[in-house]
């Protein structure tokens, strides 16, 4: 295995480890927030929403900061290590808070720790993806490696997290801390391959991105795509547990039905987008993805709803790597950190929207309307941005994979 392939695999493992740490908490989030002093009942959607929103609000605030900082310093590796260790420490802090005798009064502190932990974790996540983008071999291939790592990490995290929750609601916190510590150790073995281009200040990079409106296209798709993921992470889990009466372990298994095909198809479909362009995967994929989401919400039986989660995963895998690759198609090598940081800001805003819109709609008028809102939003962005994606698709013609990779 040559150095590029080895480093691609190592960085993909780092992305995988971050996603494992994050998703371990999702299947049992209702049990976990209760154990940490939040919530008024088993299915208190608002408490779970606050717990997840605290972390993703921090993702929004700090994603582009890490990316632009790494571009300015010309370094990524040790920033990833610092972010991973900081995220691990936040999970240990949550465990410490859970031991306090006045637990009922500590949920505000829990949310504060989640915010700080999110600020650190997003550095490890965003910059690991950026280092993948720095490698040769084709943007679709590199983003496909990131996508498969994200999907497999989420798949394992959802299954293991659900199982751990049935043992102890706090058990996923131990596993998350261990996962991020392993990521920090792993990344120290990667050579820092930041491009040797002229570095500019953080403010200059952000102004440059603001002057490039073409980035709005993949950022908008990233926002909607991540909104659906946030929706399933919160509302989807509560929906399957409440509507069909399943426990955290089964709910985690249902999430895995989405994440496994989403993961396994990321690399081949990312490579496909290098050959056929971004237009069909992004636009057609988004339309099919949205329709499949609605289908899950209208399915009358658990077995059918669970089976449709596989379909959602397939269409999601068609969209995700092509959208991330479109960002790297548009970015100059020296601004990739900030460009992908900006993409992750919009993605994190999408997660927040999925939590907030999905949670509020489900709380106010029921689960089915929330599925309709989120699913048709995915269809709508494809229709609205169709011409813009077609216009930008030609940029991909200059991104030719190396036969050596």
Short mmCIF file of C-alpha atoms in Angstrom, two decimals:
data_model
loop_
_atom_site.label_atom_id
_atom_site.label_comp_id
_atom_site.label_asym_id
_atom_site.label_seq_id
_atom_site.Cartn_x
_atom_site.Cartn_y
_atom_site.Cartn_z
CA UNK A 1 0.00 0.00 0.00
CA UNK A 2 1.51 3.34 -1.03
CA UNK A 3 1.66 6.32 1.33
CA UNK A 4 -1.39 8.07 -0.12
CA UNK A 5 -3.60 5.01 0.24
CA UNK A 6 -2.29 4.35 3.74
CA UNK A 7 -2.94 7.92 4.84
CA UNK A 8 -6.39 7.89 3.21
CA UNK A 9 -7.24 4.77 5.22
CA UNK A 10 -5.83 6.24 8.45
CA UNK A 11 -7.72 9.51 8.10
CA UNK A 12 -10.90 7.64 7.21
CA UNK A 13 -10.46 5.65 10.44
CA UNK A 14 -10.14 8.93 12.33
CA UNK A 15 -13.41 10.22 10.82
CA UNK A 16 -14.99 6.86 11.66
CA UNK A 17 -13.87 7.09 15.29
CA UNK A 18 -15.31 10.59 15.71
CA UNK A 19 -18.67 9.47 14.32
CA UNK A 20 -18.71 6.39 16.55
CA UNK A 21 -18.19 8.62 19.59
CA UNK A 22 -21.01 10.91 18.55
CA UNK A 23 -23.66 8.39 17.49
CA UNK A 24 -23.14 6.09 20.49
CA UNK A 25 -25.39 8.50 22.42
CA UNK A 26 -28.28 8.74 19.95
CA UNK A 27 -30.29 5.49 20.39
CA UNK A 28 -30.55 5.97 24.15
CA UNK A 29 -30.64 9.77 24.27
CA UNK A 30 -33.94 9.78 26.18
CA UNK A 31 -32.48 7.47 28.85
CA UNK A 32 -29.21 9.40 28.97
CA UNK A 33 -30.74 12.85 29.49
CA UNK A 34 -32.85 11.42 32.32
CA UNK A 35 -29.75 9.95 33.95
CA UNK A 36 -28.06 13.36 33.64
CA UNK A 37 -30.91 15.20 35.34
CA UNK A 38 -32.96 16.37 32.33
CA UNK A 39 -36.40 15.46 31.03
CA UNK A 40 -39.81 15.00 32.53
CA UNK A 41 -40.51 11.50 31.26
CA UNK A 42 -39.28 8.63 29.07
CA UNK A 43 -40.18 10.35 25.80
CA UNK A 44 -39.54 14.00 26.68
CA UNK A 45 -38.54 15.15 23.21
CA UNK A 46 -37.63 18.68 24.33
CA UNK A 47 -34.90 17.52 26.76
CA UNK A 48 -33.32 15.29 24.14
CA UNK A 49 -33.51 18.16 21.66
CA UNK A 50 -31.65 20.52 24.01
CA UNK A 51 -28.97 17.91 24.67
CA UNK A 52 -28.24 17.47 20.97
CA UNK A 53 -28.68 21.14 20.06
CA UNK A 54 -26.04 22.22 22.60
CA UNK A 55 -23.36 20.23 20.81
CA UNK A 56 -24.37 21.20 17.28
CA UNK A 57 -24.66 24.88 18.16
CA UNK A 58 -21.00 24.64 19.07
CA UNK A 59 -20.25 22.85 15.79
CA UNK A 60 -21.75 25.82 13.96
CA UNK A 61 -19.75 28.33 15.98
CA UNK A 62 -16.35 26.64 15.66
CA UNK A 63 -16.24 24.57 12.46
CA UNK A 64 -14.98 27.31 10.15
CA UNK A 65 -12.67 28.61 12.89
CA UNK A 66 -10.75 25.32 12.96
CA UNK A 67 -10.61 25.14 9.17
CA UNK A 68 -9.44 28.69 8.66
CA UNK A 69 -6.95 28.39 11.55
CA UNK A 70 -5.40 25.29 10.00
CA UNK A 71 -5.11 27.02 6.64
CA UNK A 72 -3.44 29.99 8.29
CA UNK A 73 -0.98 27.91 10.36
CA UNK A 74 -0.28 25.42 7.59
CA UNK A 75 -0.83 22.58 10.08
CA UNK A 76 -3.67 20.14 10.67
CA UNK A 77 -2.43 17.00 12.49
CA UNK A 78 -1.87 18.39 15.99
CA UNK A 79 -5.04 20.44 15.81
CA UNK A 80 -6.94 17.19 15.20
CA UNK A 81 -5.21 15.58 18.18
CA UNK A 82 -6.13 18.51 20.42
CA UNK A 83 -9.74 18.46 19.28
CA UNK A 84 -10.10 14.71 19.83
CA UNK A 85 -8.60 14.80 23.33
CA UNK A 86 -10.75 17.79 24.25
CA UNK A 87 -13.86 15.96 23.09
CA UNK A 88 -12.88 12.88 25.12
CA UNK A 89 -12.44 15.05 28.20
CA UNK A 90 -15.97 16.43 27.75
CA UNK A 91 -17.46 12.94 28.00
CA UNK A 92 -15.48 12.29 31.16
CA UNK A 93 -16.84 15.58 32.55
CA UNK A 94 -20.41 14.44 31.86
CA UNK A 95 -19.73 11.25 33.79
CA UNK A 96 -18.43 13.34 36.68
CA UNK A 97 -21.58 15.50 36.64
CA UNK A 98 -23.74 12.38 36.78
CA UNK A 99 -22.21 11.47 40.17
CA UNK A 100 -23.18 14.73 41.87
CA UNK A 101 -25.82 14.35 44.62
CA UNK A 102 -27.75 17.43 43.41
CA UNK A 103 -28.18 15.95 39.91
CA UNK A 104 -31.52 17.64 39.25
CA UNK A 105 -29.79 21.04 39.34
CA UNK A 106 -26.93 20.14 36.98
CA UNK A 107 -28.63 19.81 33.59
CA UNK A 108 -27.62 23.37 32.71
CA UNK A 109 -24.01 22.41 33.41
CA UNK A 110 -24.49 19.31 31.27
CA UNK A 111 -25.54 21.49 28.34
CA UNK A 112 -22.52 23.77 28.89
CA UNK A 113 -20.17 20.76 28.82
CA UNK A 114 -21.85 19.56 25.63
CA UNK A 115 -21.19 22.96 24.05
CA UNK A 116 -17.50 22.93 24.99
CA UNK A 117 -17.13 19.31 23.91
CA UNK A 118 -18.71 20.12 20.57
CA UNK A 119 -16.21 22.95 20.02
CA UNK A 120 -13.36 20.46 20.39
CA UNK A 121 -14.88 17.50 18.56
CA UNK A 122 -15.73 19.49 15.43
CA UNK A 123 -12.04 20.31 15.06
CA UNK A 124 -11.12 16.62 14.92
CA UNK A 125 -13.96 15.85 12.53
CA UNK A 126 -13.68 18.77 10.13
CA UNK A 127 -9.89 18.76 9.84
CA UNK A 128 -9.72 14.97 9.32
CA UNK A 129 -12.00 15.43 6.31
CA UNK A 130 -9.90 18.38 5.15
CA UNK A 131 -6.73 16.27 5.28
CA UNK A 132 -8.50 13.69 3.14
CA UNK A 133 -9.30 16.45 0.65
CA UNK A 134 -5.60 17.42 0.59
CA UNK A 135 -4.65 13.97 -0.74
CA UNK A 136 -4.33 13.19 -4.45
CA UNK A 137 -6.52 10.58 -6.14
CA UNK A 138 -9.70 12.45 -7.03
CA UNK A 139 -12.07 14.48 -4.88
CA UNK A 140 -14.88 11.98 -5.31
CA UNK A 141 -12.66 9.14 -4.14
CA UNK A 142 -11.37 11.05 -1.13
CA UNK A 143 -14.82 12.28 -0.14
CA UNK A 144 -16.16 8.79 -0.73
CA UNK A 145 -13.63 7.52 1.82
CA UNK A 146 -14.88 10.17 4.24
CA UNK A 147 -18.46 9.22 3.52
CA UNK A 148 -17.97 5.51 4.08
CA UNK A 149 -16.19 6.31 7.35
CA UNK A 150 -19.08 8.52 8.44
CA UNK A 151 -21.65 5.89 7.53
CA UNK A 152 -19.84 2.94 9.12
CA UNK A 153 -19.06 4.99 12.22
CA UNK A 154 -22.68 5.96 12.57
CA UNK A 155 -23.79 2.38 11.92
CA UNK A 156 -21.52 0.90 14.59
CA UNK A 157 -22.27 3.72 17.00
CA UNK A 158 -26.01 3.28 16.67
CA UNK A 159 -25.91 -0.50 17.22
CA UNK A 160 -23.37 -0.50 20.06
CA UNK A 161 -24.86 2.60 21.67
CA UNK A 162 -28.29 1.02 21.81
CA UNK A 163 -26.88 -2.16 23.34
CA UNK A 164 -24.83 -0.24 25.90
CA UNK A 165 -27.86 1.82 26.91
CA UNK A 166 -29.76 -1.34 27.86
CA UNK A 167 -26.91 -2.13 30.27
CA UNK A 168 -26.45 1.38 31.70
CA UNK A 169 -27.66 4.71 30.27
CA UNK A 170 -24.23 6.22 31.06
CA UNK A 171 -22.21 3.44 29.41
CA UNK A 172 -22.09 5.17 25.97
CA UNK A 173 -20.19 8.07 27.57
CA UNK A 174 -17.30 5.77 28.53
CA UNK A 175 -17.19 4.32 25.01
CA UNK A 176 -17.28 7.78 23.40
CA UNK A 177 -14.35 9.01 25.48
CA UNK A 178 -12.33 5.91 24.56
CA UNK A 179 -13.12 6.31 20.86
CA UNK A 180 -11.91 9.93 20.71
CA UNK A 181 -8.76 9.07 22.64
CA UNK A 182 -8.00 6.38 20.05
CA UNK A 183 -8.54 8.94 17.26
CA UNK A 184 -5.97 11.27 18.84
CA UNK A 185 -3.38 8.48 18.99
CA UNK A 186 -4.11 7.33 15.45
CA UNK A 187 -3.75 10.75 13.82
CA UNK A 188 -0.23 11.23 15.25
CA UNK A 189 0.93 8.64 12.69
CA UNK A 190 -0.17 10.78 9.70
CA UNK A 191 2.23 13.13 7.94
CA UNK A 192 0.88 16.66 7.75
CA UNK A 193 0.31 17.12 4.00
CA UNK A 194 -1.12 20.62 4.08
CA UNK A 195 -0.56 22.16 0.61
CA UNK A 196 2.45 24.48 0.31
CA UNK A 197 0.44 27.49 -0.78
CA UNK A 198 0.58 31.02 0.57
CA UNK A 199 -1.21 31.32 3.90
CA UNK A 200 -3.50 34.20 4.70
CA UNK A 201 -5.23 35.35 7.86
CA UNK A 202 -8.46 33.87 9.10
CA UNK A 203 -10.40 37.03 8.29
CA UNK A 204 -9.01 37.13 4.74
CA UNK A 205 -9.97 33.49 4.11
CA UNK A 206 -13.51 34.01 5.38
CA UNK A 207 -13.91 37.16 3.28
CA UNK A 208 -12.67 35.26 0.26
CA UNK A 209 -15.30 32.58 0.83
CA UNK A 210 -17.99 35.22 1.21
CA UNK A 211 -16.94 36.59 -2.18
CA UNK A 212 -17.44 33.16 -3.81
CA UNK A 213 -21.23 32.74 -4.06
CA UNK A 214 -20.84 29.48 -5.97
CA UNK A 215 -20.17 27.77 -2.63
CA UNK A 216 -23.79 28.53 -1.69
CA UNK A 217 -24.93 25.63 -3.91
CA UNK A 218 -23.17 22.71 -2.17
CA UNK A 219 -23.61 24.46 1.18
CA UNK A 220 -27.39 24.54 0.65
CA UNK A 221 -27.50 20.84 -0.22
CA UNK A 222 -25.27 20.08 2.76
CA UNK A 223 -27.68 21.99 5.00
CA UNK A 224 -30.73 20.03 3.84
CA UNK A 225 -28.95 16.67 3.78
CA UNK A 226 -27.68 17.11 7.34
CA UNK A 227 -31.13 18.33 8.39
CA UNK A 228 -32.53 14.93 7.47
CA UNK A 229 -29.73 13.23 9.43
CA UNK A 230 -30.45 15.38 12.48
CA UNK A 231 -34.13 14.60 12.09
CA UNK A 232 -33.54 10.84 12.18
CA UNK A 233 -31.02 11.12 15.03
CA UNK A 234 -33.62 12.74 17.28
CA UNK A 235 -37.18 12.49 15.97
CA UNK A 236 -36.57 9.22 14.13
CA UNK A 237 -35.32 7.51 17.27
CA UNK A 238 -38.21 8.83 19.38
CA UNK A 239 -40.66 7.88 16.60
CA UNK A 240 -39.58 4.25 16.38
CA UNK A 241 -39.43 3.89 20.17
CA UNK A 242 -42.80 5.51 20.86
CA UNK A 243 -44.84 4.55 17.78
CA UNK A 244 -43.70 0.92 17.65
CA UNK A 245 -42.74 0.35 21.30
CA UNK A 246 -39.14 -0.77 20.69
CA UNK A 247 -36.24 -0.36 23.11
CA UNK A 248 -32.97 1.53 22.60
CA UNK A 249 -31.19 -1.53 21.20
CA UNK A 250 -33.82 -2.06 18.49
CA UNK A 251 -33.94 1.68 17.72
CA UNK A 252 -30.16 1.60 17.26
CA UNK A 253 -30.53 -1.35 14.92
CA UNK A 254 -33.07 0.59 12.84
CA UNK A 255 -30.66 3.51 12.54
CA UNK A 256 -28.03 1.03 11.37
CA UNK A 257 -30.36 -0.08 8.56
CA UNK A 258 -29.92 3.41 7.21
CA UNK A 259 -26.23 3.86 7.99
CA UNK A 260 -24.90 0.52 6.66
CA UNK A 261 -25.96 0.98 3.02
CA UNK A 262 -25.20 4.68 3.36
CA UNK A 263 -21.65 3.70 4.34
CA UNK A 264 -20.99 0.80 1.99
CA UNK A 265 -22.09 2.73 -1.10
CA UNK A 266 -20.27 5.98 -0.32
CA UNK A 267 -16.93 5.06 -1.89
CA UNK A 268 -18.24 3.55 -5.15
CA UNK A 269 -20.81 6.31 -5.61
CA UNK A 270 -18.23 8.98 -4.78
CA UNK A 271 -15.96 7.49 -7.45
CA UNK A 272 -18.95 7.34 -9.82
CA UNK A 273 -19.44 11.08 -9.42
CA UNK A 274 -15.81 11.59 -10.52
CA UNK A 275 -16.71 9.85 -13.79
CA UNK A 276 -20.26 11.02 -14.56
CA UNK A 277 -20.23 14.42 -12.83
CA UNK A 278 -22.03 15.77 -9.78
CA UNK A 279 -25.36 16.71 -11.38
CA UNK A 280 -27.19 13.36 -11.44
CA UNK A 281 -26.01 12.16 -8.00
CA UNK A 282 -26.82 15.48 -6.33
CA UNK A 283 -30.11 16.44 -8.01
CA UNK A 284 -31.74 13.10 -8.80
CA UNK A 285 -30.38 11.58 -5.62
CA UNK A 286 -31.86 14.35 -3.48
CA UNK A 287 -35.31 13.93 -5.02
CA UNK A 288 -35.33 10.17 -4.45
CA UNK A 289 -33.92 10.63 -0.96
CA UNK A 290 -36.71 13.01 0.03
CA UNK A 291 -39.45 10.72 -1.26
CA UNK A 292 -37.96 7.78 0.64
CA UNK A 293 -37.96 9.78 3.90
CA UNK A 294 -41.67 10.53 3.51
CA UNK A 295 -42.30 6.85 2.80
CA UNK A 296 -40.80 5.90 6.18
CA UNK A 297 -43.23 8.23 7.95
CA UNK A 298 -46.32 6.85 6.21
CA UNK A 299 -45.36 3.16 6.53
CA UNK A 300 -48.13 1.42 8.54
CA UNK A 301 -45.98 -1.31 10.13
CA UNK A 302 -42.62 -1.47 11.87
CA UNK A 303 -41.18 -4.03 9.46
CA UNK A 304 -41.98 -1.90 6.40
CA UNK A 305 -40.71 1.31 8.03
CA UNK A 306 -37.47 -0.43 8.99
CA UNK A 307 -37.02 -1.82 5.46
CA UNK A 308 -37.54 1.64 3.99
CA UNK A 309 -34.68 2.93 6.13
CA UNK A 310 -32.40 0.83 3.89
CA UNK A 311 -33.79 2.65 0.84
CA UNK A 312 -33.18 6.01 2.53
CA UNK A 313 -29.57 4.96 3.14
CA UNK A 314 -29.01 4.03 -0.52
CA UNK A 315 -30.25 7.36 -1.85
CA UNK A 316 -28.40 9.27 0.87
CA UNK A 317 -25.18 7.58 -0.26
CA UNK A 318 -25.80 8.80 -3.79
CA UNK A 319 -25.98 12.44 -2.65
CA UNK A 320 -23.43 12.87 0.17
CA UNK A 321 -20.00 12.24 -1.42
CA UNK A 322 -20.89 14.12 -4.60
CA UNK A 323 -21.96 17.16 -2.57
CA UNK A 324 -18.75 17.21 -0.52
CA UNK A 325 -16.70 16.66 -3.68
CA UNK A 326 -18.40 19.68 -5.28
CA UNK A 327 -17.03 21.82 -2.45
CA UNK A 328 -13.48 20.65 -3.10
CA UNK A 329 -14.01 21.10 -6.86
CA UNK A 330 -14.70 24.79 -6.25
CA UNK A 331 -11.98 25.47 -3.67
CA UNK A 332 -8.36 26.38 -4.31
CA UNK A 333 -5.92 24.08 -2.50
CA UNK A 334 -4.99 26.73 0.04
CA UNK A 335 -8.58 27.43 1.04
CA UNK A 336 -9.89 23.86 1.36
CA UNK A 337 -9.78 23.95 5.15
CA UNK A 338 -11.97 27.04 5.30
CA UNK A 339 -14.19 25.84 2.43
CA UNK A 340 -14.92 22.49 4.06
CA UNK A 341 -15.17 24.24 7.42
CA UNK A 342 -17.87 26.44 5.91
CA UNK A 343 -19.58 23.33 4.51
CA UNK A 344 -19.56 21.82 7.99
CA UNK A 345 -21.00 25.04 9.43
CA UNK A 346 -23.96 24.75 7.08
CA UNK A 347 -24.13 21.03 7.75
CA UNK A 348 -24.22 21.64 11.49
CA UNK A 349 -26.90 24.28 10.97
CA UNK A 350 -28.79 21.59 9.07
CA UNK A 351 -28.46 19.20 12.00
CA UNK A 352 -29.75 21.95 14.27
CA UNK A 353 -32.66 22.54 11.91
CA UNK A 354 -33.40 18.81 11.88
CA UNK A 355 -33.46 18.75 15.68
CA UNK A 356 -35.45 21.96 16.07
CA UNK A 357 -37.86 21.79 13.13
CA UNK A 358 -38.41 18.07 13.46
CA UNK A 359 -38.74 18.24 17.23
CA UNK A 360 -41.07 21.25 17.28
CA UNK A 361 -43.31 19.95 14.49
CA UNK A 362 -43.47 16.45 16.01
CA UNK A 363 -44.25 17.91 19.44
CA UNK A 364 -46.91 20.28 18.10
CA UNK A 365 -48.75 18.29 15.42
CA UNK A 366 -47.33 14.79 15.38
CA UNK A 367 -44.67 12.63 13.76
CA UNK A 368 -46.18 12.31 10.26
CA UNK A 369 -46.17 16.07 9.53
CA UNK A 370 -42.53 16.22 10.63
CA UNK A 371 -41.62 13.50 8.12
CA UNK A 372 -43.47 15.41 5.39
CA UNK A 373 -41.71 18.69 6.17
CA UNK A 374 -38.22 17.20 6.16
CA UNK A 375 -38.71 14.87 3.19
CA UNK A 376 -40.21 17.49 0.90
CA UNK A 377 -37.50 19.98 1.89
CA UNK A 378 -35.01 17.58 0.30
CA UNK A 379 -37.08 17.45 -2.89
CA UNK A 380 -37.51 21.24 -2.93
CA UNK A 381 -33.77 22.04 -2.77
CA UNK A 382 -33.13 19.74 -5.74
CA UNK A 383 -35.79 21.50 -7.82
CA UNK A 384 -34.72 25.03 -6.85
CA UNK A 385 -30.98 24.44 -7.38
CA UNK A 386 -31.20 22.23 -10.46
CA UNK A 387 -29.83 24.81 -12.92
CA UNK A 388 -27.10 25.97 -10.56
CA UNK A 389 -25.77 22.43 -10.07
CA UNK A 390 -25.82 21.86 -13.82
CA UNK A 391 -23.79 25.03 -14.35
CA UNK A 392 -21.17 24.10 -11.74
CA UNK A 393 -20.92 20.47 -12.82
CA UNK A 394 -18.34 21.26 -15.49
CA UNK A 395 -15.78 22.10 -12.81
CA UNK A 396 -15.51 18.39 -12.01
CA UNK A 397 -14.06 17.70 -15.44
CA UNK A 398 -10.71 19.04 -14.21
CA UNK A 399 -10.62 16.66 -11.24
CA UNK A 400 -8.98 13.53 -12.70
CA UNK A 401 -8.21 10.63 -10.35
CA UNK A 402 -4.64 9.36 -10.36
CA UNK A 403 -4.25 5.81 -11.59
CA UNK A 404 -1.70 5.22 -8.87
CA UNK A 405 -4.29 5.62 -6.16
#
